[in-house]
Amino acid sequence: MTDTIVQLLPILFMLLFAVILIFLVINLSQHFNRSKRIEEKLDKLLKEIANRKGD
């Protein structure tokens, strides 16, 4: 019984590592998408302000 558990431990650690890695990648991609949207909104606001000053 303990032999099978010892054999499965490295596989379990690799699976856990893979799950954490996938979670981090998804989390980071969502963060970058959010910051990109904020950046686009700021650009839009700055252009509107520039247009108002130009008029």
PDB file as gemmi writes it, atoms N, CA and C in Angstrom:
CRYST1    1.000    1.000    1.000  90.00  90.00  90.00 P 1                      
ATOM      1  N   MET A   1       0.818  -1.202   0.000  1.00  0.00           N  
ATOM      2  CA  MET A   1       0.000   0.000   0.000  1.00  0.00           C  
ATOM      3  C   MET A   1       0.862   1.267   0.000  1.00  0.00           C  
ATOM      4  N   THR A   2       1.846   1.299   0.896  1.00  0.00           N  
ATOM      5  CA  THR A   2       2.697   2.492   0.955  1.00  0.00           C  
ATOM      6  C   THR A   2       3.557   2.621  -0.295  1.00  0.00           C  
ATOM      7  N   ASP A   3       3.881   1.487  -0.928  1.00  0.00           N  
ATOM      8  CA  ASP A   3       4.676   1.535  -2.159  1.00  0.00           C  
ATOM      9  C   ASP A   3       3.930   2.272  -3.259  1.00  0.00           C  
ATOM     10  N   THR A   4       2.644   2.004  -3.404  1.00  0.00           N  
ATOM     11  CA  THR A   4       1.875   2.666  -4.458  1.00  0.00           C  
ATOM     12  C   THR A   4       1.741   4.163  -4.175  1.00  0.00           C  
ATOM     13  N   ILE A   5       1.579   4.514  -2.886  1.00  0.00           N  
ATOM     14  CA  ILE A   5       1.480   5.939  -2.529  1.00  0.00           C  
ATOM     15  C   ILE A   5       2.789   6.644  -2.854  1.00  0.00           C  
ATOM     16  N   VAL A   6       3.896   6.022  -2.533  1.00  0.00           N  
ATOM     17  CA  VAL A   6       5.214   6.602  -2.816  1.00  0.00           C  
ATOM     18  C   VAL A   6       5.419   6.747  -4.329  1.00  0.00           C  
ATOM     19  N   GLN A   7       4.923   5.803  -5.102  1.00  0.00           N  
ATOM     20  CA  GLN A   7       5.045   5.903  -6.561  1.00  0.00           C  
ATOM     21  C   GLN A   7       4.168   7.015  -7.128  1.00  0.00           C  
ATOM     22  N   LEU A   8       3.030   7.248  -6.496  1.00  0.00           N  
ATOM     23  CA  LEU A   8       2.100   8.268  -7.000  1.00  0.00           C  
ATOM     24  C   LEU A   8       2.460   9.691  -6.573  1.00  0.00           C  
ATOM     25  N   LEU A   9       3.260   9.848  -5.533  1.00  0.00           N  
ATOM     26  CA  LEU A   9       3.586  11.185  -5.036  1.00  0.00           C  
ATOM     27  C   LEU A   9       4.180  12.111  -6.099  1.00  0.00           C  
ATOM     28  N   PRO A  10       5.198  11.702  -6.851  1.00  0.00           N  
ATOM     29  CA  PRO A  10       5.740  12.615  -7.869  1.00  0.00           C  
ATOM     30  C   PRO A  10       4.697  13.018  -8.912  1.00  0.00           C  
ATOM     31  N   ILE A  11       3.833  12.092  -9.292  1.00  0.00           N  
ATOM     32  CA  ILE A  11       2.782  12.391 -10.270  1.00  0.00           C  
ATOM     33  C   ILE A  11       1.812  13.412  -9.684  1.00  0.00           C  
ATOM     34  N   LEU A  12       1.442  13.224  -8.424  1.00  0.00           N  
ATOM     35  CA  LEU A  12       0.531  14.163  -7.767  1.00  0.00           C  
ATOM     36  C   LEU A  12       1.149  15.561  -7.662  1.00  0.00           C  
ATOM     37  N   PHE A  13       2.437  15.617  -7.321  1.00  0.00           N  
ATOM     38  CA  PHE A  13       3.111  16.915  -7.246  1.00  0.00           C  
ATOM     39  C   PHE A  13       3.166  17.591  -8.608  1.00  0.00           C  
ATOM     40  N   MET A  14       3.418  16.817  -9.659  1.00  0.00           N  
ATOM     41  CA  MET A  14       3.456  17.381 -11.013  1.00  0.00           C  
ATOM     42  C   MET A  14       2.082  17.904 -11.410  1.00  0.00           C  
ATOM     43  N   LEU A  15       1.030  17.156 -11.104  1.00  0.00           N  
ATOM     44  CA  LEU A  15      -0.331  17.610 -11.407  1.00  0.00           C  
ATOM     45  C   LEU A  15      -0.661  18.891 -10.643  1.00  0.00           C  
ATOM     46  N   LEU A  16      -0.301  18.932  -9.383  1.00  0.00           N  
ATOM     47  CA  LEU A  16      -0.533  20.126  -8.571  1.00  0.00           C  
ATOM     48  C   LEU A  16       0.218  21.325  -9.144  1.00  0.00           C  
ATOM     49  N   PHE A  17       1.461  21.113  -9.524  1.00  0.00           N  
ATOM     50  CA  PHE A  17       2.280  22.164 -10.130  1.00  0.00           C  
ATOM     51  C   PHE A  17       1.653  22.656 -11.428  1.00  0.00           C  
ATOM     52  N   ALA A  18       1.158  21.730 -12.248  1.00  0.00           N  
ATOM     53  CA  ALA A  18       0.525  22.094 -13.516  1.00  0.00           C  
ATOM     54  C   ALA A  18      -0.740  22.909 -13.267  1.00  0.00           C  
ATOM     55  N   VAL A  19      -1.540  22.524 -12.286  1.00  0.00           N  
ATOM     56  CA  VAL A  19      -2.775  23.259 -11.970  1.00  0.00           C  
ATOM     57  C   VAL A  19      -2.438  24.672 -11.501  1.00  0.00           C  
ATOM     58  N   ILE A  20      -1.450  24.803 -10.640  1.00  0.00           N  
ATOM     59  CA  ILE A  20      -1.050  26.132 -10.154  1.00  0.00           C  
ATOM     60  C   ILE A  20      -0.538  26.991 -11.307  1.00  0.00           C  
ATOM     61  N   LEU A  21       0.249  26.396 -12.194  1.00  0.00           N  
ATOM     62  CA  LEU A  21       0.794  27.115 -13.344  1.00  0.00           C  
ATOM     63  C   LEU A  21      -0.333  27.601 -14.256  1.00  0.00           C  
ATOM     64  N   ILE A  22      -1.294  26.730 -14.542  1.00  0.00           N  
ATOM     65  CA  ILE A  22      -2.427  27.114 -15.397  1.00  0.00           C  
ATOM     66  C   ILE A  22      -3.224  28.233 -14.728  1.00  0.00           C  
ATOM     67  N   PHE A  23      -3.453  28.128 -13.430  1.00  0.00           N  
ATOM     68  CA  PHE A  23      -4.181  29.166 -12.697  1.00  0.00           C  
ATOM     69  C   PHE A  23      -3.458  30.505 -12.795  1.00  0.00           C  
ATOM     70  N   LEU A  24      -2.135  30.487 -12.624  1.00  0.00           N  
ATOM     71  CA  LEU A  24      -1.359  31.727 -12.709  1.00  0.00           C  
ATOM     72  C   LEU A  24      -1.441  32.342 -14.104  1.00  0.00           C  
ATOM     73  N   VAL A  25      -1.328  31.531 -15.126  1.00  0.00           N  
ATOM     74  CA  VAL A  25      -1.385  32.042 -16.503  1.00  0.00           C  
ATOM     75  C   VAL A  25      -2.740  32.679 -16.776  1.00  0.00           C  
ATOM     76  N   ILE A  26      -3.807  32.033 -16.382  1.00  0.00           N  
ATOM     77  CA  ILE A  26      -5.159  32.586 -16.598  1.00  0.00           C  
ATOM     78  C   ILE A  26      -5.328  33.876 -15.807  1.00  0.00           C  
ATOM     79  N   ASN A  27      -4.873  33.871 -14.569  1.00  0.00           N  
ATOM     80  CA  ASN A  27      -4.993  35.051 -13.722  1.00  0.00           C  
ATOM     81  C   ASN A  27      -4.225  36.236 -14.309  1.00  0.00           C  
ATOM     82  N   LEU A  28      -2.998  35.989 -14.766  1.00  0.00           N  
ATOM     83  CA  LEU A  28      -2.190  37.066 -15.343  1.00  0.00           C  
ATOM     84  C   LEU A  28      -2.806  37.585 -16.631  1.00  0.00           C  
ATOM     85  N   SER A  29      -3.328  36.690 -17.468  1.00  0.00           N  
ATOM     86  CA  SER A  29      -3.922  37.143 -18.732  1.00  0.00           C  
ATOM     87  C   SER A  29      -5.145  38.009 -18.469  1.00  0.00           C  
ATOM     88  N   GLN A  30      -5.943  37.665 -17.460  1.00  0.00           N  
ATOM     89  CA  GLN A  30      -7.102  38.493 -17.114  1.00  0.00           C  
ATOM     90  C   GLN A  30      -6.642  39.857 -16.607  1.00  0.00           C  
ATOM     91  N   HIS A  31      -5.573  39.865 -15.831  1.00  0.00           N  
ATOM     92  CA  HIS A  31      -5.055  41.134 -15.303  1.00  0.00           C  
ATOM     93  C   HIS A  31      -4.595  42.040 -16.446  1.00  0.00           C  
ATOM     94  N   PHE A  32      -3.874  41.468 -17.426  1.00  0.00           N  
ATOM     95  CA  PHE A  32      -3.387  42.275 -18.540  1.00  0.00           C  
ATOM     96  C   PHE A  32      -4.544  42.769 -19.403  1.00  0.00           C  
ATOM     97  N   ASN A  33      -5.581  41.964 -19.590  1.00  0.00           N  
ATOM     98  CA  ASN A  33      -6.757  42.408 -20.340  1.00  0.00           C  
ATOM     99  C   ASN A  33      -7.425  43.575 -19.633  1.00  0.00           C  
ATOM    100  N   ARG A  34      -7.526  43.508 -18.317  1.00  0.00           N  
ATOM    101  CA  ARG A  34      -8.154  44.572 -17.541  1.00  0.00           C  
ATOM    102  C   ARG A  34      -7.348  45.860 -17.674  1.00  0.00           C  
ATOM    103  N   SER A  35      -6.025  45.772 -17.535  1.00  0.00           N  
ATOM    104  CA  SER A  35      -5.191  46.972 -17.621  1.00  0.00           C  
ATOM    105  C   SER A  35      -5.221  47.544 -19.037  1.00  0.00           C  
ATOM    106  N   LYS A  36      -5.351  46.679 -20.044  1.00  0.00           N  
ATOM    107  CA  LYS A  36      -5.444  47.160 -21.422  1.00  0.00           C  
ATOM    108  C   LYS A  36      -6.734  47.945 -21.630  1.00  0.00           C  
ATOM    109  N   ARG A  37      -7.840  47.460 -21.068  1.00  0.00           N  
ATOM    110  CA  ARG A  37      -9.120  48.164 -21.183  1.00  0.00           C  
ATOM    111  C   ARG A  37      -9.050  49.517 -20.483  1.00  0.00           C  
ATOM    112  N   ILE A  38      -8.421  49.566 -19.308  1.00  0.00           N  
ATOM    113  CA  ILE A  38      -8.271  50.832 -18.568  1.00  0.00           C  
ATOM    114  C   ILE A  38      -7.427  51.799 -19.408  1.00  0.00           C  
ATOM    115  N   GLU A  39      -6.381  51.283 -20.027  1.00  0.00           N  
ATOM    116  CA  GLU A  39      -5.515  52.110 -20.868  1.00  0.00           C  
ATOM    117  C   GLU A  39      -6.296  52.684 -22.046  1.00  0.00           C  
ATOM    118  N   GLU A  40      -7.152  51.877 -22.667  1.00  0.00           N  
ATOM    119  CA  GLU A  40      -7.964  52.356 -23.791  1.00  0.00           C  
ATOM    120  C   GLU A  40      -8.926  53.445 -23.342  1.00  0.00           C  
ATOM    121  N   LYS A  41      -9.525  53.288 -22.162  1.00  0.00           N  
ATOM    122  CA  LYS A  41     -10.443  54.306 -21.638  1.00  0.00           C  
ATOM    123  C   LYS A  41      -9.690  55.606 -21.374  1.00  0.00           C  
ATOM    124  N   LEU A  42      -8.486  55.514 -20.815  1.00  0.00           N  
ATOM    125  CA  LEU A  42      -7.685  56.708 -20.555  1.00  0.00           C  
ATOM    126  C   LEU A  42      -7.326  57.412 -21.860  1.00  0.00           C  
ATOM    127  N   ASP A  43      -6.945  56.653 -22.871  1.00  0.00           N  
ATOM    128  CA  ASP A  43      -6.629  57.247 -24.173  1.00  0.00           C  
ATOM    129  C   ASP A  43      -7.825  58.000 -24.733  1.00  0.00           C  
ATOM    130  N   LYS A  44      -8.998  57.391 -24.622  1.00  0.00           N  
ATOM    131  CA  LYS A  44     -10.226  58.015 -25.122  1.00  0.00           C  
ATOM    132  C   LYS A  44     -10.496  59.329 -24.388  1.00  0.00           C  
ATOM    133  N   LEU A  45     -10.360  59.311 -23.057  1.00  0.00           N  
ATOM    134  CA  LEU A  45     -10.584  60.521 -22.264  1.00  0.00           C  
ATOM    135  C   LEU A  45      -9.582  61.615 -22.624  1.00  0.00           C  
ATOM    136  N   LEU A  46      -8.319  61.240 -22.781  1.00  0.00           N  
ATOM    137  CA  LEU A  46      -7.295  62.229 -23.129  1.00  0.00           C  
ATOM    138  C   LEU A  46      -7.557  62.850 -24.491  1.00  0.00           C  
ATOM    139  N   LYS A  47      -8.004  62.046 -25.453  1.00  0.00           N  
ATOM    140  CA  LYS A  47      -8.331  62.583 -26.778  1.00  0.00           C  
ATOM    141  C   LYS A  47      -9.497  63.562 -26.697  1.00  0.00           C  
ATOM    142  N   GLU A  48     -10.519  63.227 -25.886  1.00  0.00           N  
ATOM    143  CA  GLU A  48     -11.668  64.124 -25.723  1.00  0.00           C  
ATOM    144  C   GLU A  48     -11.241  65.445 -25.093  1.00  0.00           C  
ATOM    145  N   ILE A  49     -10.369  65.369 -24.079  1.00  0.00           N  
ATOM    146  CA  ILE A  49      -9.877  66.580 -23.432  1.00  0.00           C  
ATOM    147  C   ILE A  49      -9.082  67.425 -24.424  1.00  0.00           C  
ATOM    148  N   ALA A  50      -8.251  66.767 -25.212  1.00  0.00           N  
ATOM    149  CA  ALA A  50      -7.453  67.486 -26.211  1.00  0.00           C  
ATOM    150  C   ALA A  50      -8.359  68.152 -27.251  1.00  0.00           C  
ATOM    151  N   ASN A  51      -9.421  67.478 -27.667  1.00  0.00           N  
ATOM    152  CA  ASN A  51     -10.356  68.047 -28.624  1.00  0.00           C  
ATOM    153  C   ASN A  51     -11.076  69.260 -28.042  1.00  0.00           C  
ATOM    154  N   ARG A  52     -11.444  69.205 -26.786  1.00  0.00           N  
ATOM    155  CA  ARG A  52     -12.129  70.328 -26.139  1.00  0.00           C  
ATOM    156  C   ARG A  52     -11.215  71.542 -26.037  1.00  0.00           C  
ATOM    157  N   LYS A  53      -9.941  71.294 -25.705  1.00  0.00           N  
ATOM    158  CA  LYS A  53      -8.983  72.401 -25.613  1.00  0.00           C  
ATOM    159  C   LYS A  53      -8.715  72.987 -26.994  1.00  0.00           C  
ATOM    160  N   GLY A  54      -8.737  72.140 -28.010  1.00  0.00           N  
ATOM    161  CA  GLY A  54      -8.486  72.597 -29.376  1.00  0.00           C  
ATOM    162  C   GLY A  54      -9.615  73.454 -29.928  1.00  0.00           C  
ATOM    163  N   ASP A  55     -10.820  73.230 -29.457  1.00  0.00           N  
ATOM    164  CA  ASP A  55     -11.983  73.982 -29.974  1.00  0.00           C  
ATOM    165  C   ASP A  55     -12.049  75.407 -29.468  1.00  0.00           C  
TER     166      ASP A  55                                                      
END                                                                             
